[in-house]
Short mmCIF file of N, CA and C in Angstrom, two decimals:
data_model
loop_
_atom_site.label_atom_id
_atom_site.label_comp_id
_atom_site.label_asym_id
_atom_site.label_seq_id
_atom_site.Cartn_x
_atom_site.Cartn_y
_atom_site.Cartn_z
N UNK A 1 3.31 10.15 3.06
CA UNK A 1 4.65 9.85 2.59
C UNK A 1 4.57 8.81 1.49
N UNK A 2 5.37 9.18 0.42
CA UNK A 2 5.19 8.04 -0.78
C UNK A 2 6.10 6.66 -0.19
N UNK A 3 5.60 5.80 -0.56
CA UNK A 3 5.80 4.48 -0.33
C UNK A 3 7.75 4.23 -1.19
N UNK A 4 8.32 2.92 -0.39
CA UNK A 4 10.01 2.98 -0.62
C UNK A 4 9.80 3.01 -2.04
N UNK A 5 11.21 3.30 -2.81
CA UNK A 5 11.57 2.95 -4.17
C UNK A 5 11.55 1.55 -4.19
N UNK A 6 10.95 1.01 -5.39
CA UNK A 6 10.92 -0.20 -6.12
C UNK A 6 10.04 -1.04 -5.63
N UNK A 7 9.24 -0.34 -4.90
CA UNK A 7 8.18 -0.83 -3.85
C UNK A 7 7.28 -2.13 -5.02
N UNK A 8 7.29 -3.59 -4.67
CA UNK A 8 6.75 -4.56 -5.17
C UNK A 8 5.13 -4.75 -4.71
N UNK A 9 5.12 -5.12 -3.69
CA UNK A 9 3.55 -5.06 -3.24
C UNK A 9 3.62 -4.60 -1.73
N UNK A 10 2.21 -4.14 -1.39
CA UNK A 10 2.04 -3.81 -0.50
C UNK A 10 0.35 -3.95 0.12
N UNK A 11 0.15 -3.97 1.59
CA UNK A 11 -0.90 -4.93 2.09
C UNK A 11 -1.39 -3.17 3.13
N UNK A 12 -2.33 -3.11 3.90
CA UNK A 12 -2.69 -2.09 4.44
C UNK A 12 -3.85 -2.64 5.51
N UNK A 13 -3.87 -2.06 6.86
CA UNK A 13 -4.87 -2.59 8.16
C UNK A 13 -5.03 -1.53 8.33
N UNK A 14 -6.32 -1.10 8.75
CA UNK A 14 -7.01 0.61 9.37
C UNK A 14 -8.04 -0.36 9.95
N UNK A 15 -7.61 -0.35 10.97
CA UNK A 15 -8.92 -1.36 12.32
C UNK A 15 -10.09 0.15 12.76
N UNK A 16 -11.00 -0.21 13.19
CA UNK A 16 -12.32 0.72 13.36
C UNK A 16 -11.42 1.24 14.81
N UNK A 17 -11.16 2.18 14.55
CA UNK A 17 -10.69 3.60 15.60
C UNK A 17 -9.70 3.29 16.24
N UNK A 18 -8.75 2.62 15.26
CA UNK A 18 -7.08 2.33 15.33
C UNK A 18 -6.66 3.57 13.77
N UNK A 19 -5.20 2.88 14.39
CA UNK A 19 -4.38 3.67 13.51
C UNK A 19 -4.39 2.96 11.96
N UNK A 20 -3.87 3.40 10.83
CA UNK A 20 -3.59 3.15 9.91
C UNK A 20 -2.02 2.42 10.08
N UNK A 21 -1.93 1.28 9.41
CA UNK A 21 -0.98 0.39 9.12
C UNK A 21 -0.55 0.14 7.61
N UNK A 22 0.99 0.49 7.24
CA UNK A 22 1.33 -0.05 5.86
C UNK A 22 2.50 -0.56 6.30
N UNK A 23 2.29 -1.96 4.87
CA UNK A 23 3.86 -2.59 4.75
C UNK A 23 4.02 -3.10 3.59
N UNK A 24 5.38 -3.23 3.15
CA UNK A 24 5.34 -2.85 1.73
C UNK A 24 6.51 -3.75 1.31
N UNK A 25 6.83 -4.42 0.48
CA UNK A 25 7.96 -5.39 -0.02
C UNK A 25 8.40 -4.38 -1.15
N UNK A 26 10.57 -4.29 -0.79
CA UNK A 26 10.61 -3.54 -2.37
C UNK A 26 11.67 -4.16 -2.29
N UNK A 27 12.39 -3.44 -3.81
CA UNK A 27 13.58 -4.15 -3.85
C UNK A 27 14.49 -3.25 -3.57
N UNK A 28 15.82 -3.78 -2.83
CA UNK A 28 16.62 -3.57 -2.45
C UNK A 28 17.81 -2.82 -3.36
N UNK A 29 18.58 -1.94 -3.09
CA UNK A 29 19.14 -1.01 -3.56
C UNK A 29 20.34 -1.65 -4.53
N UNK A 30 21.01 -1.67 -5.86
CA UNK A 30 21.72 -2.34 -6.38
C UNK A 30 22.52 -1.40 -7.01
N UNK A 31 24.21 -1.64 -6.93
CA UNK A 31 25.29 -0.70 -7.44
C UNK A 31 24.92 -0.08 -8.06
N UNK A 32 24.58 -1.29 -9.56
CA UNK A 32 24.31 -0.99 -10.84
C UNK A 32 23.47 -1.45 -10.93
N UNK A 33 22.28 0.15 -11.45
CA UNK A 33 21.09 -0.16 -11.67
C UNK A 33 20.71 -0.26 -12.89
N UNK A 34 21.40 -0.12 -13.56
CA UNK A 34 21.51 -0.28 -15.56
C UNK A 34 22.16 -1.82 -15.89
N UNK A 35 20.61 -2.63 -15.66
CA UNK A 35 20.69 -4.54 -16.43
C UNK A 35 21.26 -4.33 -17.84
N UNK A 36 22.24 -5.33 -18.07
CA UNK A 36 22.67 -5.88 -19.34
C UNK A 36 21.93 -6.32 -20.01
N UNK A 37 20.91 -6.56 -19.82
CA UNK A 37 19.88 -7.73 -20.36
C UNK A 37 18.37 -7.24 -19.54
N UNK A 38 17.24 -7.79 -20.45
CA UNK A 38 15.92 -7.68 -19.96
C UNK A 38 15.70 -8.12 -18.73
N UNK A 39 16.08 -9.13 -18.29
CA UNK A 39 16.06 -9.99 -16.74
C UNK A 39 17.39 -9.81 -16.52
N UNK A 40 17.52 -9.82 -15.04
CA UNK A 40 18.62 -9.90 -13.52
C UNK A 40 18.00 -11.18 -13.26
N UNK A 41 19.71 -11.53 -13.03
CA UNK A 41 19.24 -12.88 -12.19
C UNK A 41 20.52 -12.85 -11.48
N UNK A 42 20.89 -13.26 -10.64
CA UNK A 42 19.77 -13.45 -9.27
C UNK A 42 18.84 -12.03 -8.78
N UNK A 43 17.87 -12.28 -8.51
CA UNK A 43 16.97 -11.36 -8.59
C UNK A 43 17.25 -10.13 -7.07
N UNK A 44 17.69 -8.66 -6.95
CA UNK A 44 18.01 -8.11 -6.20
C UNK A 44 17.08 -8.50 -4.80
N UNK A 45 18.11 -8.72 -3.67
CA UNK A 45 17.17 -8.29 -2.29
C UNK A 45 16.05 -8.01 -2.42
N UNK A 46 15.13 -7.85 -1.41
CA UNK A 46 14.31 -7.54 -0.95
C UNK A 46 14.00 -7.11 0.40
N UNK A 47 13.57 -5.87 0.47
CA UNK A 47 13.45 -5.34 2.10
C UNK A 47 12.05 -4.95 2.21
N UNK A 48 11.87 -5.69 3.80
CA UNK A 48 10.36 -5.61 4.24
C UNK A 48 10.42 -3.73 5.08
N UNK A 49 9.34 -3.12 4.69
CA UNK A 49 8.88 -1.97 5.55
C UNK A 49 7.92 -1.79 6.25
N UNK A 50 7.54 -0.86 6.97
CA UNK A 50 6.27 -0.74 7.97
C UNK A 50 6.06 0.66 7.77
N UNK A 51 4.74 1.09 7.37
CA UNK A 51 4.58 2.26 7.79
C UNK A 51 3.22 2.79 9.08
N UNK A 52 3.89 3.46 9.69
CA UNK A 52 2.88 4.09 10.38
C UNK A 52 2.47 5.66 10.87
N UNK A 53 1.63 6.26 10.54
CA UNK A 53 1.10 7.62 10.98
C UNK A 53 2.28 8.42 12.26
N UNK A 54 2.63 7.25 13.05
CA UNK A 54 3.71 8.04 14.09
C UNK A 54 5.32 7.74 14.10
N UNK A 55 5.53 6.77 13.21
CA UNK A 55 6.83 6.62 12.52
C UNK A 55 7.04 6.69 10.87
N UNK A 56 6.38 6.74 10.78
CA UNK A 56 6.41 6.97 9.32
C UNK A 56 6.96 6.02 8.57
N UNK A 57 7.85 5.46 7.67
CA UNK A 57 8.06 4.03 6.95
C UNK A 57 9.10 4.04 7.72
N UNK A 58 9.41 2.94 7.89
CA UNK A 58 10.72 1.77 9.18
C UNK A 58 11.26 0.67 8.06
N UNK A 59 12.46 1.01 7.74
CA UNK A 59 12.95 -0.28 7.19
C UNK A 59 13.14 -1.02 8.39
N UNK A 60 12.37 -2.51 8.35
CA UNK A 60 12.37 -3.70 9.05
C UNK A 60 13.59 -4.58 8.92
N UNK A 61 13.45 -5.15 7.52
CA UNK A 61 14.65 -6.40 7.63
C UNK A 61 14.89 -6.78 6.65
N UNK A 62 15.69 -7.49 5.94
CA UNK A 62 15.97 -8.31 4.58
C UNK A 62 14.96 -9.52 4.34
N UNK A 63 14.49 -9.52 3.31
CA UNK A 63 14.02 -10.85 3.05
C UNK A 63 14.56 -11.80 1.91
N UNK A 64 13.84 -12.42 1.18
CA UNK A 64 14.35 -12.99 0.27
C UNK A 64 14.24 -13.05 -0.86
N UNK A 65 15.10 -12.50 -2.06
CA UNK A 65 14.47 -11.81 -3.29
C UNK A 65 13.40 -13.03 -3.95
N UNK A 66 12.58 -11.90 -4.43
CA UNK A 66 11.27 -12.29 -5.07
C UNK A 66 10.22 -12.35 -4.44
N UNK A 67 10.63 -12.41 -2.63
CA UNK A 67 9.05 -12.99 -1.68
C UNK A 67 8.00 -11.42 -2.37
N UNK A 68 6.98 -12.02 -2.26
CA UNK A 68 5.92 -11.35 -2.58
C UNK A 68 4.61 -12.15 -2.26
N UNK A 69 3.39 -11.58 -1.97
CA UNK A 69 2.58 -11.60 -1.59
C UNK A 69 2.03 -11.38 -0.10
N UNK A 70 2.46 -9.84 0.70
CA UNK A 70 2.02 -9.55 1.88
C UNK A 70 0.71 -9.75 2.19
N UNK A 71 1.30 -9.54 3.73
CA UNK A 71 -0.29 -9.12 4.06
C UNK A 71 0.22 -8.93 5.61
N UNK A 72 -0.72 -8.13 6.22
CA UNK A 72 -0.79 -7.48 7.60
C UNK A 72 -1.59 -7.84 8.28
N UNK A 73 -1.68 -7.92 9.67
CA UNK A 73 -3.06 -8.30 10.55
C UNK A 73 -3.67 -7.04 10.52
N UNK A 74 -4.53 -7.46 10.98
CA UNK A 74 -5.63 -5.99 11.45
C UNK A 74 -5.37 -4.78 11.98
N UNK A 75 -4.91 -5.30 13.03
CA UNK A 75 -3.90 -4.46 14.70
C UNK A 75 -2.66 -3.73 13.54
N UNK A 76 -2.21 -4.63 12.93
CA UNK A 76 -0.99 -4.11 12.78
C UNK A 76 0.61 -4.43 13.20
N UNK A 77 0.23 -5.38 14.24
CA UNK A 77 1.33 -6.12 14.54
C UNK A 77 2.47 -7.11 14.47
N UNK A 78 1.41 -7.47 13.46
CA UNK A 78 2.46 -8.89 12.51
C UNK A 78 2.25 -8.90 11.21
N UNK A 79 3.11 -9.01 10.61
CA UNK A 79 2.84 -9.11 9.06
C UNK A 79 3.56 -10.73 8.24
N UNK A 80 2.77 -10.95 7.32
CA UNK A 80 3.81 -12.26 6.59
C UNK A 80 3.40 -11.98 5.20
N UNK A 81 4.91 -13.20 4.87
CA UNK A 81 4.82 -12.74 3.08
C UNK A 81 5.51 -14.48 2.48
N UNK A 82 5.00 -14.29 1.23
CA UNK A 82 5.89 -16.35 0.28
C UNK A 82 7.04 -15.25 0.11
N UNK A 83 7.98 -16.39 0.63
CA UNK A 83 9.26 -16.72 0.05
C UNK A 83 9.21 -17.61 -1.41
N UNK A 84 10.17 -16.79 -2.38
CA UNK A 84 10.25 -17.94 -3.73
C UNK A 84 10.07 -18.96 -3.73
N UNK A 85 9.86 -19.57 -5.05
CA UNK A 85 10.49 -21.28 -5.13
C UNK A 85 12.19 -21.20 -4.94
N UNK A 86 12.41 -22.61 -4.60
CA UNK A 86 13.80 -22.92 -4.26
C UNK A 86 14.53 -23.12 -5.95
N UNK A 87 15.45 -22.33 -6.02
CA UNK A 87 16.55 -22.73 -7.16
C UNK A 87 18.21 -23.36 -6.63
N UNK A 88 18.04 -24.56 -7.18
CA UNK A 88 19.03 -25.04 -6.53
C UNK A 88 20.27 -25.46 -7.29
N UNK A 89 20.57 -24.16 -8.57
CA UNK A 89 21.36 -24.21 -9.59
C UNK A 89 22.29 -25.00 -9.09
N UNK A 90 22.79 -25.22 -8.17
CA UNK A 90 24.07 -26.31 -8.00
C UNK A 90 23.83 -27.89 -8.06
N UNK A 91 22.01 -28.17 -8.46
CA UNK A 91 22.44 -29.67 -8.27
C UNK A 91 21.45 -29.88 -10.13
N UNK A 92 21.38 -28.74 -10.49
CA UNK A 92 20.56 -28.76 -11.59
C UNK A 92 19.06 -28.95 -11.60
N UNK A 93 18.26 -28.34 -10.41
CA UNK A 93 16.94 -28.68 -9.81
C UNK A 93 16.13 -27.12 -10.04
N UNK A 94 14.71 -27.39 -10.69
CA UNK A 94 14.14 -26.03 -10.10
C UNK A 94 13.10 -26.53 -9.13
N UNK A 95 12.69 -26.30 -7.86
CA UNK A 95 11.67 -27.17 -7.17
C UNK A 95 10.59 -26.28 -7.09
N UNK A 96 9.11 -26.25 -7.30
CA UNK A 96 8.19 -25.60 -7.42
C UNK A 96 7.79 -25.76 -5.97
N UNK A 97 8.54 -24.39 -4.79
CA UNK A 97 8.22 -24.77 -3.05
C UNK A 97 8.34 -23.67 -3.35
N UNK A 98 7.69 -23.27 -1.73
CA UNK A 98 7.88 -21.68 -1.13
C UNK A 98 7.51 -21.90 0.02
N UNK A 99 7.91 -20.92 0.68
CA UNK A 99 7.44 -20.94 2.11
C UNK A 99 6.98 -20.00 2.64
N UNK A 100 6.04 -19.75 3.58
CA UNK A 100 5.63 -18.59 4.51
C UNK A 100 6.55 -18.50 5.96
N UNK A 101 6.70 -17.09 5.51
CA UNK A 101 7.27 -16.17 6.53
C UNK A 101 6.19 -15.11 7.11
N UNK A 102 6.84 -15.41 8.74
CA UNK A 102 6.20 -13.86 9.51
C UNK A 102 7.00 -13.63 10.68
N UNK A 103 6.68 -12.00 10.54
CA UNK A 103 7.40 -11.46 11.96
C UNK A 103 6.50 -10.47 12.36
N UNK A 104 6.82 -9.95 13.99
CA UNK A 104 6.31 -8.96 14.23
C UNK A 104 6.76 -7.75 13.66
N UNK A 105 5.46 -6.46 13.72
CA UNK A 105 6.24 -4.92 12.86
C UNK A 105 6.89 -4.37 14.27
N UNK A 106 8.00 -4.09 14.51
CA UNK A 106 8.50 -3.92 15.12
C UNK A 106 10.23 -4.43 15.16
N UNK A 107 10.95 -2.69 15.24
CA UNK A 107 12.32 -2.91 15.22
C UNK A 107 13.21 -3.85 15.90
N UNK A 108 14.00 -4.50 15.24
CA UNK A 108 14.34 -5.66 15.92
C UNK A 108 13.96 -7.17 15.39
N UNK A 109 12.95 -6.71 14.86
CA UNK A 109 11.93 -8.51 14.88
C UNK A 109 12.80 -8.98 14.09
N UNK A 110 12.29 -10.84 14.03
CA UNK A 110 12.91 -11.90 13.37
C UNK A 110 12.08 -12.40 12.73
N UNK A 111 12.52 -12.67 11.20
CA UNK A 111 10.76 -13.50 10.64
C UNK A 111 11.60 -14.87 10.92
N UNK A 112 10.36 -15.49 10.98
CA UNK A 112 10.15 -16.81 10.83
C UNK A 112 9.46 -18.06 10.23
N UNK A 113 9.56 -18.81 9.50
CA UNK A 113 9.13 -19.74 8.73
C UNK A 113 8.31 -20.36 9.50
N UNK A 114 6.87 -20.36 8.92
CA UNK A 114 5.98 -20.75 9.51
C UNK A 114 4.88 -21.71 8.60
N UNK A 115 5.73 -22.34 7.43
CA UNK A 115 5.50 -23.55 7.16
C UNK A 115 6.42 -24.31 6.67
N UNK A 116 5.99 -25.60 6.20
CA UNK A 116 6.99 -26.90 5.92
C UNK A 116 6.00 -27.47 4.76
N UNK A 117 7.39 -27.12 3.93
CA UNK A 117 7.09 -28.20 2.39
C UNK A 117 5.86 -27.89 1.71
N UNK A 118 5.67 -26.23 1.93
CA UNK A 118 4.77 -25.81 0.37
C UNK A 118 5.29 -25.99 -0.76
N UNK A 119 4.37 -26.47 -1.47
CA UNK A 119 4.04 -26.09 -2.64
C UNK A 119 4.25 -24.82 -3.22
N UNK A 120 3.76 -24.45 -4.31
CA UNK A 120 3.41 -22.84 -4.75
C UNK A 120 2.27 -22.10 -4.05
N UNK A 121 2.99 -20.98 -3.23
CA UNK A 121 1.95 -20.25 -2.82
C UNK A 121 1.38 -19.59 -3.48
N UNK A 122 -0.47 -18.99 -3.21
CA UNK A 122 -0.73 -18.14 -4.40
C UNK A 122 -1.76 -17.05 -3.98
N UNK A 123 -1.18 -16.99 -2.50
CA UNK A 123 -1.62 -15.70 -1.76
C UNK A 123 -2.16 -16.15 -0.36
N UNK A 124 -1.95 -15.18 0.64
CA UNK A 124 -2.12 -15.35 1.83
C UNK A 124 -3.29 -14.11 2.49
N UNK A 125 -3.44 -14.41 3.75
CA UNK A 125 -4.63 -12.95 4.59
C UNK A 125 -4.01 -13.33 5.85
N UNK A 126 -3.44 -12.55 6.69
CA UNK A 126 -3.03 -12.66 8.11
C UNK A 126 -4.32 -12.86 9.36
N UNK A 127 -4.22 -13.37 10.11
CA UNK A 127 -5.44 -13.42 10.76
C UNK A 127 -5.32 -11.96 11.73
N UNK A 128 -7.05 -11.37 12.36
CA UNK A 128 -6.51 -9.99 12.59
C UNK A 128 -5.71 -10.14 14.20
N UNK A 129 -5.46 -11.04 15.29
CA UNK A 129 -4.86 -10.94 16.16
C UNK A 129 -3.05 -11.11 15.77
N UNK A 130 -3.31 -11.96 14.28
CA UNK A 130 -1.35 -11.73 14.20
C UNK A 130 -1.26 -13.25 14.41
N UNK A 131 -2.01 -14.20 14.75
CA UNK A 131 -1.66 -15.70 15.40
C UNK A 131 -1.71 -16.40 14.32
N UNK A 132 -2.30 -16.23 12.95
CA UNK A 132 -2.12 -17.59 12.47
C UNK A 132 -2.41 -17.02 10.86
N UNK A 133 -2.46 -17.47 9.91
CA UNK A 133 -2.29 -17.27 8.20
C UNK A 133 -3.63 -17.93 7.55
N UNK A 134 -4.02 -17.91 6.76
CA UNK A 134 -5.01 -18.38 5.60
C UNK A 134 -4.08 -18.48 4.55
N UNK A 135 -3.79 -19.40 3.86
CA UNK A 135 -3.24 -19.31 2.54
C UNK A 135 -3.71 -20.14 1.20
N UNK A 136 -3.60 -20.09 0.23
CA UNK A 136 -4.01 -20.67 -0.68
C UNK A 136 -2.71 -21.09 -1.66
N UNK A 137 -2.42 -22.41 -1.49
CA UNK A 137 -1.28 -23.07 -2.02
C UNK A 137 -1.53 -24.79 -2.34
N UNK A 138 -0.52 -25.38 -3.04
CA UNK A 138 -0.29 -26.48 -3.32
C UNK A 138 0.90 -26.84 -2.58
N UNK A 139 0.67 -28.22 -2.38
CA UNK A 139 1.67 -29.36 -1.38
C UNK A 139 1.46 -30.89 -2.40
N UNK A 140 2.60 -30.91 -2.33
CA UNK A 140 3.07 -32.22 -3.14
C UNK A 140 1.78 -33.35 -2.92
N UNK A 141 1.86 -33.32 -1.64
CA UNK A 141 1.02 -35.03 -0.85
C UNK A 141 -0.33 -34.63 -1.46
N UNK A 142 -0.62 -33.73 -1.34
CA UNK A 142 -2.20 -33.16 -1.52
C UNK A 142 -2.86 -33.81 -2.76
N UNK A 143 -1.63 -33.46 -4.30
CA UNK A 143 -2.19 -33.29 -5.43
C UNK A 143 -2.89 -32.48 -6.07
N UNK A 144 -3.13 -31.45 -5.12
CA UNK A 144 -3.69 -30.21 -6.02
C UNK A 144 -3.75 -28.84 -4.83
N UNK A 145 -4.13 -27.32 -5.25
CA UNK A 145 -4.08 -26.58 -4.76
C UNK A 145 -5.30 -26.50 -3.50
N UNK A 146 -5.26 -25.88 -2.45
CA UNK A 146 -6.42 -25.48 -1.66
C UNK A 146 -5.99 -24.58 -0.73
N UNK A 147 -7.19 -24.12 -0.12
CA UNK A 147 -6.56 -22.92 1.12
C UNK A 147 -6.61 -24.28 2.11
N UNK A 148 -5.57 -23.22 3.43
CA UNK A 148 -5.17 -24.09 4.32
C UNK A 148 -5.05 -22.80 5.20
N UNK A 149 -4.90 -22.95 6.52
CA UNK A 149 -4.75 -22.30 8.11
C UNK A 149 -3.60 -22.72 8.53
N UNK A 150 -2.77 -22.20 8.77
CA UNK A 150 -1.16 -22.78 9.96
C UNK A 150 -1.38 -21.48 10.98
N UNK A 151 -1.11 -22.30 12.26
CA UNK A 151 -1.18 -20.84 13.43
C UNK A 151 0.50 -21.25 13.52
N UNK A 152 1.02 -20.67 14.49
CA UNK A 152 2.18 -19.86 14.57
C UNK A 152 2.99 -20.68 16.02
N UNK A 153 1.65 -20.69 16.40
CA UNK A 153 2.23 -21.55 17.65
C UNK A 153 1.97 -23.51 17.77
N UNK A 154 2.79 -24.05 18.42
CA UNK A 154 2.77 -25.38 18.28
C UNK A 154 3.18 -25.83 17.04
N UNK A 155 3.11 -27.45 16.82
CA UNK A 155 3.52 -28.08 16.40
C UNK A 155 2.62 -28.65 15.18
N UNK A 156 1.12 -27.90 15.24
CA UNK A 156 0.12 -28.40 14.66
C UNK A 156 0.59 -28.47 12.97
N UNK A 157 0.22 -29.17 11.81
CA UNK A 157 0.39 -29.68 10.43
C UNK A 157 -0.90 -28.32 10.31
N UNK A 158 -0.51 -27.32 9.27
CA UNK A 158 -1.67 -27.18 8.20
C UNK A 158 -2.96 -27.55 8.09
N UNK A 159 -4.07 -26.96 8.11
CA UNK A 159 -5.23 -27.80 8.31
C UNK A 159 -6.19 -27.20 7.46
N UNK A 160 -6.73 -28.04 6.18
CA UNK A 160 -6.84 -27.93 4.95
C UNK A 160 -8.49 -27.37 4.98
N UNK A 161 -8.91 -26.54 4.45
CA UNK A 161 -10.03 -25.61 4.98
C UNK A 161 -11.10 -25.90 3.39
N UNK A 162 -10.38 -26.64 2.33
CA UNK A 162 -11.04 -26.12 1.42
C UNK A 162 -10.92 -27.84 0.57
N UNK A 163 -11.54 -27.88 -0.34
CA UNK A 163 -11.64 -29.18 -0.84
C UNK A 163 -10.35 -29.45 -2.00
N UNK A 164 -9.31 -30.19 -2.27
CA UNK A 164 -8.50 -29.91 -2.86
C UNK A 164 -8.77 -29.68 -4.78
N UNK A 165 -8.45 -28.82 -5.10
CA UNK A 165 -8.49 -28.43 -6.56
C UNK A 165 -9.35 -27.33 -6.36
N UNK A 166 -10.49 -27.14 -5.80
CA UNK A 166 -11.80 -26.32 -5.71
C UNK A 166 -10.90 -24.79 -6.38
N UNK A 167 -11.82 -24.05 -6.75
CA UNK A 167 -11.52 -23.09 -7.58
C UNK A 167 -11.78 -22.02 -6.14
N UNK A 168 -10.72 -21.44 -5.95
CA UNK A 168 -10.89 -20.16 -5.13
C UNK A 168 -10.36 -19.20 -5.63
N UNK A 169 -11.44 -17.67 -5.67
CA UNK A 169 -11.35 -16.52 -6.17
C UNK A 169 -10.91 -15.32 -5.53
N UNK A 170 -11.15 -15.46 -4.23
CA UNK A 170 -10.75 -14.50 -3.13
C UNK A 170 -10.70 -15.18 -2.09
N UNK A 171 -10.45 -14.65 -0.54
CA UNK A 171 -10.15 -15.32 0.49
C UNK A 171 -9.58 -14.37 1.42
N UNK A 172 -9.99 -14.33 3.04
CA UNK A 172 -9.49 -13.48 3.97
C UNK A 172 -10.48 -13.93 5.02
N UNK A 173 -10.45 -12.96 6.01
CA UNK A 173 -10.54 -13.13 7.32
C UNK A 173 -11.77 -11.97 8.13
N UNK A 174 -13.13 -12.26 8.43
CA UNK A 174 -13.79 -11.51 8.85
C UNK A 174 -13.47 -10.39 9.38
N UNK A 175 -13.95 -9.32 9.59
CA UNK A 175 -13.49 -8.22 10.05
C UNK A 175 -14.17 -8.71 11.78
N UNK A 176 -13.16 -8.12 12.78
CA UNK A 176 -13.47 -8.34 13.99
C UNK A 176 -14.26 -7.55 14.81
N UNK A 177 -14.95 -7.74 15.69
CA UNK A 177 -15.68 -7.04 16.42
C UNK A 177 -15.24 -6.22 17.42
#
């Protein structure tokens, strides 16, 4: 099955003698699809999908226009994605933040913000049980970019995996046994 219209990015899990997993960020359906201008702003919705071999694509849920950068666990069970930077045209601010979101794939789910006071994100890898993120971003306190780990559960701060500024080229999560 071809992937939704306006489909932005999309992340993919095929675990060793599991099923195939897709999920896919697109944009959301708009009256008028003929812009006045080269750029839309505010930038249309965004809706998260799931596809799978025995349901085939599942619209999930709304997110927040612009999030981009998925990614899926292994299994297939949880997926997360950056939310934009914050525009806060009403106080005359652009703030260079974003945040990570995740939910389970599954109808019904709720994402949830599963960090505090990023920086610019600049890509993530889900871990393959679904519990916790790798990401590679900047945080104010830091002073410069690095990957970092947040699990999902508790109260634990971010825990900085990489030396700050260090040049990282790729990044993810062993394949499991």
């Amino acid at each position: 099955a071809p992937p939704p219209p306006r489909t932005r990015c999309v992340d993919a899990a095929w675990p060793a003698g599991g099923d195939l997993t897709v999920v896919a960020l697109a944009d959301a359906a708009v009256a008028d699809a003929t812009p006045a201008a080269p750029f839309v702003w505010p930038p249309p919705a965004r809706r998260l999908f799931f596809f799978t071999r025995a349901r085939g694509w599942v619209d999930l849920l709304e997110v927040e226009p612009g999030s981009r950068d998925i990614a899926v666990a292994e299994g297939g069970s949880h997926c997360g994605w950056c939310a934009p930077p914050v525009d806060d045209s009403s106080i005359g601010l652009w703030l260079p933040r974003s945040e990570i979101f995740a939910c389970k794939l599954q109808p019904g789910a709720e994402p949830h913000c599963v960090s505090t006071g990023l920086g610019w994100c600049k890509g993530l890898a889900m871990a393959p049980d679904g519990r916790a993120i790798v990401y590679h971003a900047s945080y104010s306190n830091h002073g410069g970019s690095a990957l970092f780990l947040i699990r999902f559960r508790g109260s634990e701060p971010p825990l900085c995996l990489s030396p700050v500024g260090a040049s990282v080229l790729s990044f993810g999560w062993a394949p499991s046994a």
